[in-house]
Amino acid sequence: MIGRIPKRFFVYGVLTALLVSAPLHLNNYWLDVLNNVGLYVILGLSLNLIVGHSGLFNLGHAAFYAMGAYTAAILNTLFHIPILMLIPASALTAGIFALIIVRPIIHLRGDYLCIVTIGVGEIVRIALINDIFGITGGANGIFGISRPILFGMKISKPDEFFWLIWIFVAITVFLFYRLEQSRFGRALNYLREDEVAAEGSGINTAYYKLAAFVLGAAWAGMAGTIYAAKMMTIAPESFNFWESVLMFTLIIMGGSGSIPGVILGAFLIIGLPELFREFKDARMLVFGIAMVAMMIFRTGGILPPRPRKYPIDHAQEGSVNP
Amino acid sequence: MEFFFQQLTNGLAVGGIYALIALGYTMVYGVLKLINFAHGDLFTMGAYLGLTVLASLGLHQHLGAFGGVVVLALMIMGLVGVVGILLDRAAYKPLRESPRLSAVVSALGASIFFQNALMLVYGARYQYYPKDILPKTVINILGMPVPLMRILILAVSILMMAGLQFFIQKTKTGTAIRAAAIDQAAARLMGINVDRVIMLVFFIGPALGGAAGLMVGLYYGQINFTMGWVYGLKAFTAAIMGGIGNIPGAMLGGILLGLIEAFGAAYISLAWKDAIAFLVLIVILIVRPTGLLGERVASKV
């Protein structure tokens, strides 16, 4: 049976082992970089559901991320609710926000949807800066968010956050993998490839698009909670257009619609600027060139999704009655 | 009344600038179905090149104020247009046959590249145009004072738009551009050199954007390497508002956006200025899913 396990699973296994042992041989600086990568993996996977699987052009994902972070920060600082308990609340707020905002615009064609999502992202950021309802703290944001406590243990050091974030990543990867394989995931792929045909086959396209948006937004909201817990202070500028661009780019670079691709993309997007540090001021210049070059040489991303395969069960095939 | 009139003229001038930039987005989109996210940075480049040429050649001293600015504008348009063609060659041409989102990422990368290149060359601080290039005349219209600059900006942008409209509608090359926008393959079969059309579009769009950059420099006096993001985003909004791919739509959207912003900032709230513009856009798209003048091809839900 061992011969049947594809080679890539060994690669995944080795990489996972390397990752799990990271706290042993990395210093705090690189662990923190790794934690950022983990956050972007979660954000990337949540956006991947919208952009990669459903083919909806969303360049305003930071709005949902911000929603989650601010929900957690406000409830935590005002009512002193432990921050990890607020994860469901953040998911709910971001999800409901997405539902209200996206419902009237879900029928827009690709590029029109793109500018509207950019607009929503900007409106949210401006609302936060203008201290909407007097609870967002204006341009300075919110500070004094308490550290997360898990099983009586306070999480504050990078290696402790490493476990919190990457276990969350593992759960996300597992759930999104199952979703990808499900009827729901197949329906999303169908409407990405051909919306008219999907509708003709009885897929309620508006429902599925909306569901993908809401689920992706809710997941980004949860990532926002973790971000708030990690930074202890949040400000509107952490959720600007550039953040949305990063999330979008990491998906397309890594391989849109592919979970390993998104993970690799997050490593590249966070890792490349670290590697280009020696270029100093020209760092972002080189980053821009790298983006263009990567798209030209790997148009579909570095690890594009593998085609779906439905193996025939040989044991059953043999026992079919004549 | 005077306050209202000031906002009106200011909105029209800013709207004219938005419209000029929006034309670049809409023309490229019309032919290639590509959102050129680096267009806003070509606009910034126009502003910076204008400053450099002004400082090094001193055209306004030799040719007089208006003659100097006209020659300067033509030079900037030519230069930025060539940069536009180079941009297409380097970042977009290899991606013609690839998925559209890959081209979008390439465009975002190009935008980051231009922005940082400008920062490295000119520095991160604000740069200032010399103050004495154009006379600060204020003229009276119906008894209300209006700075000459605003009228000039509006007049020049309307002139350029009218010229473009004439070129697109009445000349043979313009017809070729329209044909390529409708169906590239069919246009090829009719003997139209589509690659040349694309090159032309990538010249005209950035040239107009560069001219707009120069206008912003002359109007506000200060420029920054990040201003392309904001103006680009606004102009893209304007193009979508009017119906992207549609040239009169971009003009209408630009002027409309300028007015909405000016009046929104004056009568509602300055801090919410940008949010108001996007809110109006969303409302327009809910009512008319392909913009004000766009064709009706949106999917039904």
XYZ file of C-alpha atoms in Angstrom, chain A residues 51 55-57 59 103-109 111-116 118-120 122-123 125-127 130 132 195 199 205-206 209 241-242 245 248-249 252-253 256 281-282 284-285 287-289 291-292 295-296 298-301, chain B residues 29 33 35 37 90-91 94-95 98-110 112-114 116-117 119-120 229 233 236-237 240 243-244 269 271-272 274-275 278-279 281-282 285-286 289-291 294-295 297-301:
112
model
C -11.392 34.388 -5.232
C -13.867 33.224 -9.015
C -15.283 36.363 -7.376
C -13.014 39.389 -7.667
C -9.975 43.300 -3.405
C -26.307 40.690 -0.915
C -27.287 43.688 -3.094
C -24.112 43.580 -5.210
C -23.534 39.852 -5.677
C -24.893 39.939 -9.232
C -22.283 42.451 -10.445
C -19.851 41.325 -13.119
C -14.606 44.106 -12.475
C -17.584 45.967 -11.097
C -17.503 43.685 -8.067
C -13.783 44.454 -7.756
C -14.251 48.225 -7.385
C -17.195 47.757 -5.034
C -12.321 48.104 -2.855
C -14.930 50.735 -2.003
C -16.288 48.729 0.922
C -12.131 52.038 2.007
C -15.498 52.924 3.585
C -11.310 52.116 7.000
C -12.620 55.692 6.823
C -15.441 54.812 9.238
C -13.697 58.801 11.971
C -17.877 55.689 14.092
C -21.859 30.370 -14.383
C -27.226 27.686 -13.117
C -25.491 30.668 -8.096
C -26.507 33.691 -6.031
C -21.636 33.059 -4.189
C -6.012 48.617 0.744
C -2.453 47.311 0.751
C -3.693 43.538 -2.164
C -5.094 38.771 -3.153
C -1.544 38.544 -4.491
C -2.733 34.256 -7.275
C 1.036 33.835 -6.817
C -5.505 30.175 -6.924
C 15.190 51.112 0.243
C 14.832 49.277 -3.045
C 9.666 47.086 -2.442
C 10.946 47.920 -5.917
C 9.199 43.041 -4.727
C 7.184 44.705 -7.495
C 9.480 43.289 -10.159
C 5.426 40.049 -8.705
C 5.479 40.822 -12.421
C 3.188 36.075 -13.083
C 4.988 35.960 -16.424
C 4.315 30.930 -13.588
C 1.061 32.288 -14.933
C -1.210 29.951 -13.016
C 0.707 30.339 -9.766
C -10.111 48.044 -20.460
C -10.410 43.795 -20.611
C -7.582 46.874 -15.246
C -3.611 49.264 -11.785
C 7.206 44.355 -20.094
C 4.308 43.498 -17.821
C 3.485 38.211 -21.990
C 0.184 37.676 -20.162
C -3.282 33.899 -19.371
C -6.022 34.035 -16.724
C -7.197 37.572 -16.076
C -6.362 37.596 -12.384
C -2.699 36.903 -13.177
C -2.604 40.063 -15.276
C -4.157 41.936 -12.352
C -1.351 40.795 -10.041
C 1.192 41.800 -12.676
C -0.458 45.236 -12.824
C -0.329 45.572 -9.037
C 3.358 44.582 -9.144
C 4.047 47.182 -11.829
C 4.479 48.951 -6.684
C 7.525 49.123 -8.945
C 6.703 52.590 -10.324
C 9.068 52.858 -5.374
C 11.127 53.853 -8.394
C 10.439 57.366 -4.364
C 14.035 56.273 -4.909
C -2.966 55.377 -5.492
C -8.551 54.689 -7.348
C -11.068 53.961 -11.659
C -14.218 54.594 -9.628
C -16.747 52.218 -13.432
C -19.531 52.178 -17.383
C -16.024 50.867 -17.963
C -18.374 66.128 5.997
C -13.593 63.566 6.845
C -16.096 61.325 5.053
C -13.859 59.522 0.134
C -16.476 57.331 1.760
C -17.666 55.146 -2.840
C -21.134 55.051 -1.312
C -20.746 54.430 -6.591
C -22.267 51.450 -4.784
C -24.120 50.058 -9.321
C -27.052 48.608 -7.378
C -25.136 47.214 -12.551
C -22.946 48.233 -15.522
C -22.619 51.906 -14.746
C -22.519 50.894 -19.773
C -24.119 48.230 -21.895
C -24.817 42.701 -19.833
C -24.916 42.039 -16.098
C -25.961 38.603 -14.996
C -29.359 38.205 -13.486
C -29.863 36.892 -10.001
